[in-house]
mmCIF file of C-alpha atoms in Angstrom:
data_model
loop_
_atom_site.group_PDB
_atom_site.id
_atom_site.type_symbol
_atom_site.label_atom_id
_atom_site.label_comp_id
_atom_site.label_asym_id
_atom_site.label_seq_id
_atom_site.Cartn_x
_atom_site.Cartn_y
_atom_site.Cartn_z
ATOM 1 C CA UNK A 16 -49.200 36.775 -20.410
ATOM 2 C CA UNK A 17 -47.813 35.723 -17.050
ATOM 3 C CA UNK A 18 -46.655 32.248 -18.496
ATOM 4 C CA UNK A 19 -44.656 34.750 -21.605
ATOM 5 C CA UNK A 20 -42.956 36.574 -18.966
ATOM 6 C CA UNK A 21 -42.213 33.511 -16.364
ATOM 7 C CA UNK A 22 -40.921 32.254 -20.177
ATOM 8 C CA UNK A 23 -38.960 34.927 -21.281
ATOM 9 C CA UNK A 24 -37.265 35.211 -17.502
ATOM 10 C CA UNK A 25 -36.445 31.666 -17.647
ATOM 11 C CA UNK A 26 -34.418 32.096 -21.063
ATOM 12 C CA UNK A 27 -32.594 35.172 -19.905
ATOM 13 C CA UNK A 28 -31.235 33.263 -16.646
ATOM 14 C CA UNK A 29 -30.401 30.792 -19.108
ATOM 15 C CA UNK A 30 -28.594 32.970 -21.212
ATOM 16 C CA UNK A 31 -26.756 34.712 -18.721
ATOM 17 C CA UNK A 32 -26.088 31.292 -16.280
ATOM 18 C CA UNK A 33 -24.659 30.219 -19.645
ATOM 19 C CA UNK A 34 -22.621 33.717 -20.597
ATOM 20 C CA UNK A 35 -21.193 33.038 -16.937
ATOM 21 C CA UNK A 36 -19.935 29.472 -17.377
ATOM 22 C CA UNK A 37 -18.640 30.677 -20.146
ATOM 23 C CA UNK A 38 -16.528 32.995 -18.876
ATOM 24 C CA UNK A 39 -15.918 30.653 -15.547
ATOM 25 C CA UNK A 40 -14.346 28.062 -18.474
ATOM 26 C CA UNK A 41 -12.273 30.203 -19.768
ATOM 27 C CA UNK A 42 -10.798 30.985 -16.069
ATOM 28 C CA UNK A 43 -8.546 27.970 -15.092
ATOM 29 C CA UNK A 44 -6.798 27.834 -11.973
ATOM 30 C CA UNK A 45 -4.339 25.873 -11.200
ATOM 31 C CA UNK A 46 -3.549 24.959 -7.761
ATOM 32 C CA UNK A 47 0.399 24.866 -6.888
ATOM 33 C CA UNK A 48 2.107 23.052 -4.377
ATOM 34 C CA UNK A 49 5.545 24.762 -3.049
ATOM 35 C CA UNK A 50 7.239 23.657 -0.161
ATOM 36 C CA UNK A 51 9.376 26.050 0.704
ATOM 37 C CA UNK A 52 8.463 29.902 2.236
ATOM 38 C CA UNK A 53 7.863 33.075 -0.226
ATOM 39 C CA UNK A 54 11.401 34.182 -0.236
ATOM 40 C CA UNK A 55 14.518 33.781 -2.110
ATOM 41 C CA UNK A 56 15.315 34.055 -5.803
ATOM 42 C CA UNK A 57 13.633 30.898 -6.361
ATOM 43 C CA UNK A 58 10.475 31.970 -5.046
ATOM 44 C CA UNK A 59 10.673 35.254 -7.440
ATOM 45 C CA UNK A 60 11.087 32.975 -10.232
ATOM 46 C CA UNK A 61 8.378 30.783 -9.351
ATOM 47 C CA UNK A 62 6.034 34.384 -8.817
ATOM 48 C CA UNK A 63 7.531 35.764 -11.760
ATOM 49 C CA UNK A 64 6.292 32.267 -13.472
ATOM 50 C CA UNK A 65 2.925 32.880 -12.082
ATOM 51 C CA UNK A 66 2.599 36.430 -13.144
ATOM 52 C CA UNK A 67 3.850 35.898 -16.720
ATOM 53 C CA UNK A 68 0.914 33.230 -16.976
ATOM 54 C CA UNK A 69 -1.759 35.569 -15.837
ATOM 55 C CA UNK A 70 -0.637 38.212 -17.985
ATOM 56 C CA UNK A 71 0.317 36.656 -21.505
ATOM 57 C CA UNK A 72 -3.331 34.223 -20.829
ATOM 58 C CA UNK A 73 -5.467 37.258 -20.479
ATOM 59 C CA UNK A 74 -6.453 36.093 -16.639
ATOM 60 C CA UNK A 75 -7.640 32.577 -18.047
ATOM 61 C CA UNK A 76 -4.581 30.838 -16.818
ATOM 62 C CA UNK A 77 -3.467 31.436 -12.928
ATOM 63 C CA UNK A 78 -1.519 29.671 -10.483
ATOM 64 C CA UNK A 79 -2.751 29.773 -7.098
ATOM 65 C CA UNK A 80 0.797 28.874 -4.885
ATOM 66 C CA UNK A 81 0.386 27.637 -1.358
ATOM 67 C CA UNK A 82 3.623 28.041 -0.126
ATOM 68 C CA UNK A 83 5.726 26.763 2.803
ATOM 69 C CA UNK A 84 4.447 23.132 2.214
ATOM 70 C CA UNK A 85 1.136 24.294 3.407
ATOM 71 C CA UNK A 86 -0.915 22.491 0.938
ATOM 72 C CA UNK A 87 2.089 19.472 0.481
ATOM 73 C CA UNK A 88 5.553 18.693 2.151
ATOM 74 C CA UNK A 89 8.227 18.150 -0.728
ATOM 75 C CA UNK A 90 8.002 14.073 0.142
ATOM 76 C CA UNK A 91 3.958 14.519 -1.026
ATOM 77 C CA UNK A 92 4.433 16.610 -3.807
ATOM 78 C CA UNK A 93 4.828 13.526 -6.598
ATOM 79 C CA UNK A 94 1.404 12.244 -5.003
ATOM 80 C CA UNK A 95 -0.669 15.082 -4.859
ATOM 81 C CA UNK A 96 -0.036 16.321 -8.268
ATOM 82 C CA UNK A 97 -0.432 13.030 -9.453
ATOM 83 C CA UNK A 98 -3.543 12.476 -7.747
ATOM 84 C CA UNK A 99 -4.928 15.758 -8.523
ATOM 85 C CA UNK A 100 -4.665 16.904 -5.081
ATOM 86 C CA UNK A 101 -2.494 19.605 -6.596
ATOM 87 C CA UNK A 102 -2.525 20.906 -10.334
ATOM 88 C CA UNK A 103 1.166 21.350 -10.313
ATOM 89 C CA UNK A 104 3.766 21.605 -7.838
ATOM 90 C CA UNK A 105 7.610 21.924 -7.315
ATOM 91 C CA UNK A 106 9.584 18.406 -7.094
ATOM 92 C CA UNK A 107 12.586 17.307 -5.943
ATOM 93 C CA UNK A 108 13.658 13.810 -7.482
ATOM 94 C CA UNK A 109 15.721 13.444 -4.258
ATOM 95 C CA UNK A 110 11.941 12.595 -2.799
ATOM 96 C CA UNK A 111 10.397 10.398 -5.077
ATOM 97 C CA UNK A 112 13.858 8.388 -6.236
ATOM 98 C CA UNK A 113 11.990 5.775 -8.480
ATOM 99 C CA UNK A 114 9.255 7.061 -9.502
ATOM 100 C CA UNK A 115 11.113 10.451 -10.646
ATOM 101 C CA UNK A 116 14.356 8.608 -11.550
ATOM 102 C CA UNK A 117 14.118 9.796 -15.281
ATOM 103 C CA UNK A 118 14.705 13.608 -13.655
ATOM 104 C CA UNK A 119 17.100 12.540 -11.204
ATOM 105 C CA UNK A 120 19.820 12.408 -13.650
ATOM 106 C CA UNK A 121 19.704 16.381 -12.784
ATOM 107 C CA UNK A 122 21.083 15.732 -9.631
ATOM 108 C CA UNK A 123 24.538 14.222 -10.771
ATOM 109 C CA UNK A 124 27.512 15.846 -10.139
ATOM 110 C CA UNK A 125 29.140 17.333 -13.610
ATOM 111 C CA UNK A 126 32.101 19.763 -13.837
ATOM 112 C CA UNK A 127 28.940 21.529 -15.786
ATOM 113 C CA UNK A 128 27.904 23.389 -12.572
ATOM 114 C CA UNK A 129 26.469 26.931 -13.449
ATOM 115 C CA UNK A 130 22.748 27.586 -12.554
ATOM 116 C CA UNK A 131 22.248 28.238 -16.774
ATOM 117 C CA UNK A 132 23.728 25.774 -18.336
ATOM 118 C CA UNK A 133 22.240 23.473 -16.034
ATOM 119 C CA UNK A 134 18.813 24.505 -16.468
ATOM 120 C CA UNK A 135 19.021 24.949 -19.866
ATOM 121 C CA UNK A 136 20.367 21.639 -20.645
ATOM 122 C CA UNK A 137 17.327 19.476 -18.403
ATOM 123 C CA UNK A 138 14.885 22.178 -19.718
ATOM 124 C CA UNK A 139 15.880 20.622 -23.295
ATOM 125 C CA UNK A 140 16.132 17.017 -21.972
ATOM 126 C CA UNK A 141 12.920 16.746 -20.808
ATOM 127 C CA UNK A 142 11.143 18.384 -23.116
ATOM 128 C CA UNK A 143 12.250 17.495 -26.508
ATOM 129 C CA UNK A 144 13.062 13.588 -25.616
ATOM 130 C CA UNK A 145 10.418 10.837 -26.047
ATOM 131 C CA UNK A 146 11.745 8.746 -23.557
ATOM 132 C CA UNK A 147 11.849 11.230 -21.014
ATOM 133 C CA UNK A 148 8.353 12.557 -21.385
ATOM 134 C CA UNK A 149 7.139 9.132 -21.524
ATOM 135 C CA UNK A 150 8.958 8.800 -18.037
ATOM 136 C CA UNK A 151 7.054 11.294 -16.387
ATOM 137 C CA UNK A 152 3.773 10.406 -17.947
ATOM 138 C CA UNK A 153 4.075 7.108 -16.197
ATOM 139 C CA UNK A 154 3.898 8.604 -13.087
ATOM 140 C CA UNK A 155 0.831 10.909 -14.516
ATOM 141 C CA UNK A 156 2.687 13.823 -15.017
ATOM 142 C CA UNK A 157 4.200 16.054 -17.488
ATOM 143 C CA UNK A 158 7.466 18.324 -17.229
ATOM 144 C CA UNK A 159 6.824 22.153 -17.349
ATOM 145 C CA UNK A 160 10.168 23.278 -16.413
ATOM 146 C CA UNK A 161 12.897 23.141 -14.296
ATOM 147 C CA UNK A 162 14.690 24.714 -11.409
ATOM 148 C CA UNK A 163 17.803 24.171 -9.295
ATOM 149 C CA UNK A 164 19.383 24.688 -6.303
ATOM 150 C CA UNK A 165 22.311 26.433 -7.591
ATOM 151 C CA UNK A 166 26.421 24.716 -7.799
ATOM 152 C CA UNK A 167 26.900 22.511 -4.478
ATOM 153 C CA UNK A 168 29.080 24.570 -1.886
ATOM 154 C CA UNK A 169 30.095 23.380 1.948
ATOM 155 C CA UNK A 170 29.983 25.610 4.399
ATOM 156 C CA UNK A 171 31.688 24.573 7.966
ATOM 157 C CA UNK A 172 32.003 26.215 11.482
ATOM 158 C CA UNK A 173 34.114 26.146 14.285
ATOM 159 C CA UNK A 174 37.635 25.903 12.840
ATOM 160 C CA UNK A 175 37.202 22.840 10.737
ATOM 161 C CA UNK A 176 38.265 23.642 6.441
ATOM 162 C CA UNK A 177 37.589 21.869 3.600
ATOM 163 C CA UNK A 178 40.070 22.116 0.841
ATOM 164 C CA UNK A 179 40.048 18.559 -0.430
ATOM 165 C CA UNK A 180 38.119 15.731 -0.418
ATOM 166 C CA UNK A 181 40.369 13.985 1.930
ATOM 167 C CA UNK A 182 39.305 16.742 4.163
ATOM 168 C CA UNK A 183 36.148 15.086 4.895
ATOM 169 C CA UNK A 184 37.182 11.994 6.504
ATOM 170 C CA UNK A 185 35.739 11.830 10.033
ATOM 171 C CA UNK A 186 33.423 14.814 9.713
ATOM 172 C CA UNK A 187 29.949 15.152 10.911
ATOM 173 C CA UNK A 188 28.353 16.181 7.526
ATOM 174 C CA UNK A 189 25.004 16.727 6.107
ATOM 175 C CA UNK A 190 24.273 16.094 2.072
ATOM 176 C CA UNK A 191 21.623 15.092 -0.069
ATOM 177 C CA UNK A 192 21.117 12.457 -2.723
ATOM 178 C CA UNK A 193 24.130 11.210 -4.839
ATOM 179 C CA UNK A 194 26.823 14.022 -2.754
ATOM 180 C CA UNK A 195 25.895 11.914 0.097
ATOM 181 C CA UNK A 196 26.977 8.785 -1.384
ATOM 182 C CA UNK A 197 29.884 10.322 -2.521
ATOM 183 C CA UNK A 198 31.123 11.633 0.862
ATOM 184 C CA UNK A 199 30.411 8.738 2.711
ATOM 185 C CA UNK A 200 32.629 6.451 0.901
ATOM 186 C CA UNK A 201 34.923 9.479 1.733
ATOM 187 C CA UNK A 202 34.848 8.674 5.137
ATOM 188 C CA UNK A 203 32.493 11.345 6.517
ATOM 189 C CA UNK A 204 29.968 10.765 8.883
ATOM 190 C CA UNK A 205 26.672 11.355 6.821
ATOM 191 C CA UNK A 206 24.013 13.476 9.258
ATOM 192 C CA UNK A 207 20.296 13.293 7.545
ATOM 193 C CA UNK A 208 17.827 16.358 8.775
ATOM 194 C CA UNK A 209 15.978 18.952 6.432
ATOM 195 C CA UNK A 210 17.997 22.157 5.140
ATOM 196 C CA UNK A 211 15.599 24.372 7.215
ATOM 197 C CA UNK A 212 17.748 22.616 10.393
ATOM 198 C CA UNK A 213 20.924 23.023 8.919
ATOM 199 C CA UNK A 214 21.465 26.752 11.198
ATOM 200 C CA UNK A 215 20.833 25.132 14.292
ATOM 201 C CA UNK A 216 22.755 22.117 13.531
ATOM 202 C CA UNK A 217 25.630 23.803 12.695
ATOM 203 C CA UNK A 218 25.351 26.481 15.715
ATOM 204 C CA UNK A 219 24.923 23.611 18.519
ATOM 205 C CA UNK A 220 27.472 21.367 16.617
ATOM 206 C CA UNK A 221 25.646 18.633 15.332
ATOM 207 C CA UNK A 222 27.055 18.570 12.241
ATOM 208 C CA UNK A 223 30.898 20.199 11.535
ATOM 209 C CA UNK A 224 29.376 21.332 7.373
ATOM 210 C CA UNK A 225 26.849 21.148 5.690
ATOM 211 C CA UNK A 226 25.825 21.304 1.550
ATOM 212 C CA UNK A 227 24.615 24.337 1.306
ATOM 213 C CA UNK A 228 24.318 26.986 -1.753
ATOM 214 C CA UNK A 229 25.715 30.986 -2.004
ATOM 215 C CA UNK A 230 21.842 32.176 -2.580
ATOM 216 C CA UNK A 231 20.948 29.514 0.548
ATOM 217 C CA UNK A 232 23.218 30.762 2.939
ATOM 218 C CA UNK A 233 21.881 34.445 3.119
ATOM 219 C CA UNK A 234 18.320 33.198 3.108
ATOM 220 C CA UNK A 235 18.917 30.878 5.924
ATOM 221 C CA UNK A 236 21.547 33.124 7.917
ATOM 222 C CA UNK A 237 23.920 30.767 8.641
ATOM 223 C CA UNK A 238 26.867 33.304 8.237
ATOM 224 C CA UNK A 239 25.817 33.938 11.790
ATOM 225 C CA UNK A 240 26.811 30.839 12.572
ATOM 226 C CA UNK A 241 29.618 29.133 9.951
ATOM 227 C CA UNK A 242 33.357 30.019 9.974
ATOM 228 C CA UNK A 243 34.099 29.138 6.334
ATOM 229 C CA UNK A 244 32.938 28.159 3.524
ATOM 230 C CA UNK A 245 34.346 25.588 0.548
ATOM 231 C CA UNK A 246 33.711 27.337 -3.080
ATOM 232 C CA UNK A 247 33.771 23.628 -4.739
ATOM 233 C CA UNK A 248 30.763 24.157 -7.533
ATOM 234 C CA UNK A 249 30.374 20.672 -6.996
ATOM 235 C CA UNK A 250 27.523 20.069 -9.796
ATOM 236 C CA UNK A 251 24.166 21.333 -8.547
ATOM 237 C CA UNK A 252 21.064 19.415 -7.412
ATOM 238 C CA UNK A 253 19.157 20.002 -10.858
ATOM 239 C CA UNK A 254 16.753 17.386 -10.709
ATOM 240 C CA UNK A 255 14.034 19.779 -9.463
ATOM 241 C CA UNK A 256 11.228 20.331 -11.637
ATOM 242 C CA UNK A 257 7.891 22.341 -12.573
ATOM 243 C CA UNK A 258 5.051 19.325 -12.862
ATOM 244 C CA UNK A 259 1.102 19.037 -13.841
ATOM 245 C CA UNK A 260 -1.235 17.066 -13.513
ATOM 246 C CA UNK A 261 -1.193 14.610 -16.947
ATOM 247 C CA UNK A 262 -5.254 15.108 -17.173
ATOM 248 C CA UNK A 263 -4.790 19.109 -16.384
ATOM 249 C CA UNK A 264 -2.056 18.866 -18.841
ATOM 250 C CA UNK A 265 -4.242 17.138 -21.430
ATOM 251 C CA UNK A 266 -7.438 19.891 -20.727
ATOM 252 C CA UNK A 267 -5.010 22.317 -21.842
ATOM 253 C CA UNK A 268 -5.470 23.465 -25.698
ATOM 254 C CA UNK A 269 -2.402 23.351 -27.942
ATOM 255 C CA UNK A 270 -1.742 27.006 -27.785
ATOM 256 C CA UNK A 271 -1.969 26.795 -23.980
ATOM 257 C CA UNK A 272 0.614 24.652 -23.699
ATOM 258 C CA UNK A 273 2.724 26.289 -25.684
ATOM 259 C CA UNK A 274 2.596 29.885 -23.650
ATOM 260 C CA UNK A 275 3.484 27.495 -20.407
ATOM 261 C CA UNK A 276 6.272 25.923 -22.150
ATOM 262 C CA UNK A 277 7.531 29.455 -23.528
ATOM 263 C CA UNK A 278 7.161 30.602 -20.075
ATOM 264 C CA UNK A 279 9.013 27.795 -18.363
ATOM 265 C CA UNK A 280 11.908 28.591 -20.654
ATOM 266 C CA UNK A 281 11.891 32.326 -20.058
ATOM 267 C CA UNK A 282 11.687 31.545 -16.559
ATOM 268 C CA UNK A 283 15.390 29.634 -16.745
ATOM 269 C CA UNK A 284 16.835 33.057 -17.472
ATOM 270 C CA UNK A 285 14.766 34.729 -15.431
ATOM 271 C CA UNK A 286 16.240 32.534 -12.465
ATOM 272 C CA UNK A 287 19.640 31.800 -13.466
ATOM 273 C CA UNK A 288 20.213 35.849 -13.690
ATOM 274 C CA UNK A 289 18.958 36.109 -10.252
ATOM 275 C CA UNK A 290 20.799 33.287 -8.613
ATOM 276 C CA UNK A 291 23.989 34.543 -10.825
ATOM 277 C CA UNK A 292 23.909 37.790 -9.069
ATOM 278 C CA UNK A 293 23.283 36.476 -5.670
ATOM 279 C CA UNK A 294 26.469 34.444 -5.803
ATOM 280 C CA UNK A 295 28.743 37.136 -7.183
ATOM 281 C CA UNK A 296 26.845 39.398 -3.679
ATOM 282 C CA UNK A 297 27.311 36.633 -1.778
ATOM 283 C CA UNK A 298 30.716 36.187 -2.203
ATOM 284 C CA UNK A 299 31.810 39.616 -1.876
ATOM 285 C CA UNK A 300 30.135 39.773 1.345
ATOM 286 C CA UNK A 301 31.294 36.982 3.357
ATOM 287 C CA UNK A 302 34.379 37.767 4.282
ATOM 288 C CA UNK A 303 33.361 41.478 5.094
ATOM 289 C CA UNK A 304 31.209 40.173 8.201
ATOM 290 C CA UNK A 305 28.331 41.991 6.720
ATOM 291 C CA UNK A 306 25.882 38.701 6.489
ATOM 292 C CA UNK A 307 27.053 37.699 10.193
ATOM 293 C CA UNK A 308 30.962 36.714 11.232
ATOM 294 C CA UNK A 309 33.774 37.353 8.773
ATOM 295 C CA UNK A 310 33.478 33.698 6.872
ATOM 296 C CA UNK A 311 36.324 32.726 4.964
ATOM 297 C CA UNK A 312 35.955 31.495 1.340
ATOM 298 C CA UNK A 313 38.200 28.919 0.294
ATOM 299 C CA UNK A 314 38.189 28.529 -3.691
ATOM 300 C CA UNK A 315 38.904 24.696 -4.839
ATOM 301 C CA UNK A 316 41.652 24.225 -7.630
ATOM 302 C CA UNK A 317 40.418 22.434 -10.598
ATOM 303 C CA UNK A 318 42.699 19.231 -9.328
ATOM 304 C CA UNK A 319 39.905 19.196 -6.202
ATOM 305 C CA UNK A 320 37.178 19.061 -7.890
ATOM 306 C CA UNK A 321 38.351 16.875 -10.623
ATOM 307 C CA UNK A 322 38.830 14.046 -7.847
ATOM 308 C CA UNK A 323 35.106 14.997 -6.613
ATOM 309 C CA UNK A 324 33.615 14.123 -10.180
ATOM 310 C CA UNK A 325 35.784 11.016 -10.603
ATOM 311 C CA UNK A 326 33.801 9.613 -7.346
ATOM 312 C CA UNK A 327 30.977 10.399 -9.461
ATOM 313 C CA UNK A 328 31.435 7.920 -12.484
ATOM 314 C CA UNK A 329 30.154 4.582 -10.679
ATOM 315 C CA UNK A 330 26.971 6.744 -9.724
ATOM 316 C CA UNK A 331 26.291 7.539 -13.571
ATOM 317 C CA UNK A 332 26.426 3.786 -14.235
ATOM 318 C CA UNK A 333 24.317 3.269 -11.455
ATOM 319 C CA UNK A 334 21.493 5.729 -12.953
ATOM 320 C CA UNK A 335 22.004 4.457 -16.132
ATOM 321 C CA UNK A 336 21.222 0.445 -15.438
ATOM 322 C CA UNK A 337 18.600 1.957 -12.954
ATOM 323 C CA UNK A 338 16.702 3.241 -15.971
ATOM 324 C CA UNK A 339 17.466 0.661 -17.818
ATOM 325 C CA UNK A 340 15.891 -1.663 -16.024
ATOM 326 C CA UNK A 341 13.292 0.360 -16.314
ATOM 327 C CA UNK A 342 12.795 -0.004 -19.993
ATOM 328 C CA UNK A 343 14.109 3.723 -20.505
ATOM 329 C CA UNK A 344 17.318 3.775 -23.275
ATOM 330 C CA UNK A 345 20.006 4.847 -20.477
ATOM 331 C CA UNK A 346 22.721 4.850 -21.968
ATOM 332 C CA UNK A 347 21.887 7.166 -24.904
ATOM 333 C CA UNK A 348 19.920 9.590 -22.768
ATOM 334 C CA UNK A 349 22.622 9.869 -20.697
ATOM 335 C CA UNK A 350 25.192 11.103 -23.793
ATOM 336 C CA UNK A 351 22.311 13.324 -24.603
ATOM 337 C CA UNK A 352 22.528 14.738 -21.579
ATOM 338 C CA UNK A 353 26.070 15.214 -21.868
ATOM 339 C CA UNK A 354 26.223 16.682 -24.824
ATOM 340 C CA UNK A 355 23.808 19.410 -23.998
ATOM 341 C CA UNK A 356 25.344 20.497 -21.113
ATOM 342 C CA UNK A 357 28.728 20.785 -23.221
ATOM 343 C CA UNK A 358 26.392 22.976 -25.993
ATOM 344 C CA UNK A 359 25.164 25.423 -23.059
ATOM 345 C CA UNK A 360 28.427 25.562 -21.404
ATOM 346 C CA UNK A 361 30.066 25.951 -25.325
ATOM 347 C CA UNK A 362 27.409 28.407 -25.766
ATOM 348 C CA UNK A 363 27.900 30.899 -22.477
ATOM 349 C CA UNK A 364 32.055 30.441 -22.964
ATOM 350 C CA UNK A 365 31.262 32.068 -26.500
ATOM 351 C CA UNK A 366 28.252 34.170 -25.780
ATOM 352 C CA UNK A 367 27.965 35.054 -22.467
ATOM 353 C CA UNK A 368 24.822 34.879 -20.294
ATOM 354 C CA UNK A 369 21.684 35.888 -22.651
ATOM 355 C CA UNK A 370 21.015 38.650 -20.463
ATOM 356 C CA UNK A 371 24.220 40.294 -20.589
ATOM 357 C CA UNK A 372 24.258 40.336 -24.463
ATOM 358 C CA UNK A 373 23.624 43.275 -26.508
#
């Protein structure tokens, strides 16, 4: 009799051990790697990413963010998702040039520079193109979605402008990636630090300007500290993307994958609207001294920034026999590049944005 009931308590843990890994299964989180602080439109996309997955799973899928690089720096990123240090994580191809040289095409300048079009256009790219995904798998990773920093601006202080390229020469300047290369056969004098210096290098002089972005420069506060600011829309540093683990990627089922794919696209809109907004804000307030001095905004004509992206064309070669060697197809990912950023930008001259239609 004592045996039955030793028996029957045995089979009941079982049953309910089992009813709990069960359950436990079903609950997958992932861990997230972010290196930059919980603020900013970006950071409400990335929540609102996070929040959407919850939600639309039931509670089985959630994203646990460590933010502020306190899990990775942007430079580890690549690694730890790869390794499985991370699940997923935010990356910047400026970091991890070769191995993430397949989404580093992102990050060259095009006249295409709105937040939307941009997005939309990678978000297509990488997802629907063989060669692509079989880029990133290489590296042990699949594209989710992406983000990006917004259209390229300069902002300056003390009394030093920027209406023209020409206007660089001899400058202390700080720029990322291919704008670097760009302004430094300009004549500038290229500065390299992390953005979260650029305040204090451009309040104690170390640099004259600085890339920065509209949504950027009320996060940071450097209208405290900046004079004026160039409007050029000089492309945008795209090449910033939502990454998992490949063998996290593979655990998921097909229907799972799906919902974070569906997400990741909602998500574009989600962000673009946000950083759209901020920019239209932004601008209205700098000149108003409201976000720190009275900063002047000085608009580029469309024969500026033409001369910017004609600097760009030996850099698109560049990427393009870069990949090739490779043993990635270039040259025709590169026109299908092009030609969806001309179908987005096509698309929002005829439309609108998706959130402003009725």
């Amino acid at each position: 009799m004592a045996f039955n009931k030793f028996l029957k308590s045995v089979v009941a843990g079982s049953v309910i051990s089992l009813s709990t890994i069960g359950v436990v299964a079903a609950e997958t989180t992932f861990r997230y790697g972010e290196a930059s602080p919980n603020r900013g439109a970006r950071a409400e996309a990335l929540q609102y990413f996070a929040d959407q997955l919850e939600s639309r799973s039931g509670g089985d899928l959630k994203l646990d963010i460590h933010w502020g690089g306190a899990l990775l720096k942007y430079s580890a990123i690549l690694g730890g998702v790869r390794s499985g240090a991370a699940d997923m994580g935010s990356v910047l191809a400026a970091y991890a040039p070769q191995e993430m040289r397949a989404l580093s095409v992102g990050d060259i300048p095009v006249p295409q520079s709105d937040s939307w079009v941009g997005m939309r256009a990678m978000y297509e790219l990488m997802a629907t193109n063989p060669e692509m995904q079989r880029a990133f798998e290489d590296n042990g990773v699949v594209y989710v979605t992406n983000m990006t920093t917004s259209p390229m601006q300069f902002e300056c202080a003390g009394n030093t402008r920027l209406e023209s390229l020409a206007d660089f020469k001899g400058k202390k300047v700080r720029a990322s990636a291919i704008y670097a290369k760009i302004l430094n056969d300009a004549g500038a004098n290229m500065v390299n630090f992390v953005f979260s210096e650029v305040y204090q290098a451009l309040d104690t002089g170390l640099v004259d300007c600085s890339g920065t972005y509209l949504y950027a420069m009320r996060a940071f506060k450097t209208p405290e500290v900046v004079s004026s600011v160039a409007v050029m829309d000089w492309g945008q540093i795209a090449g910033f993307g939502m990454l998992m683990n490949k063998w996290s990627w593979d655990d998921l089922s097909s229907e799972q994958r799906s919902l974070f794919r569906q997400i990741g696209s909602e998500m574009i809109d989600y962000y673009a609207q946000k950083l759209v907004e901020e920019r239209r804000e932004v601008l209205a307030e700098l000149p108003t001294g409201s976000l720190g001095n009275k900063v002047e905004v000085i608009s580029w004509s469309e024969e500026a920034r033409a001369e910017l992206f004609a600097e760009s064309d030996k850099y698109v070669q560049e990427w393009i026999r870069d990949m090739e060697k490779a043993g990635y197809n270039g040259t025709q990912i590169w026109d299908d590049y092009q030609a969806l950023l001309k179908k987005y930008q096509g698309e929002l001259d005829a439309k609108g944005y998706p959130w402003a239609r009725s």
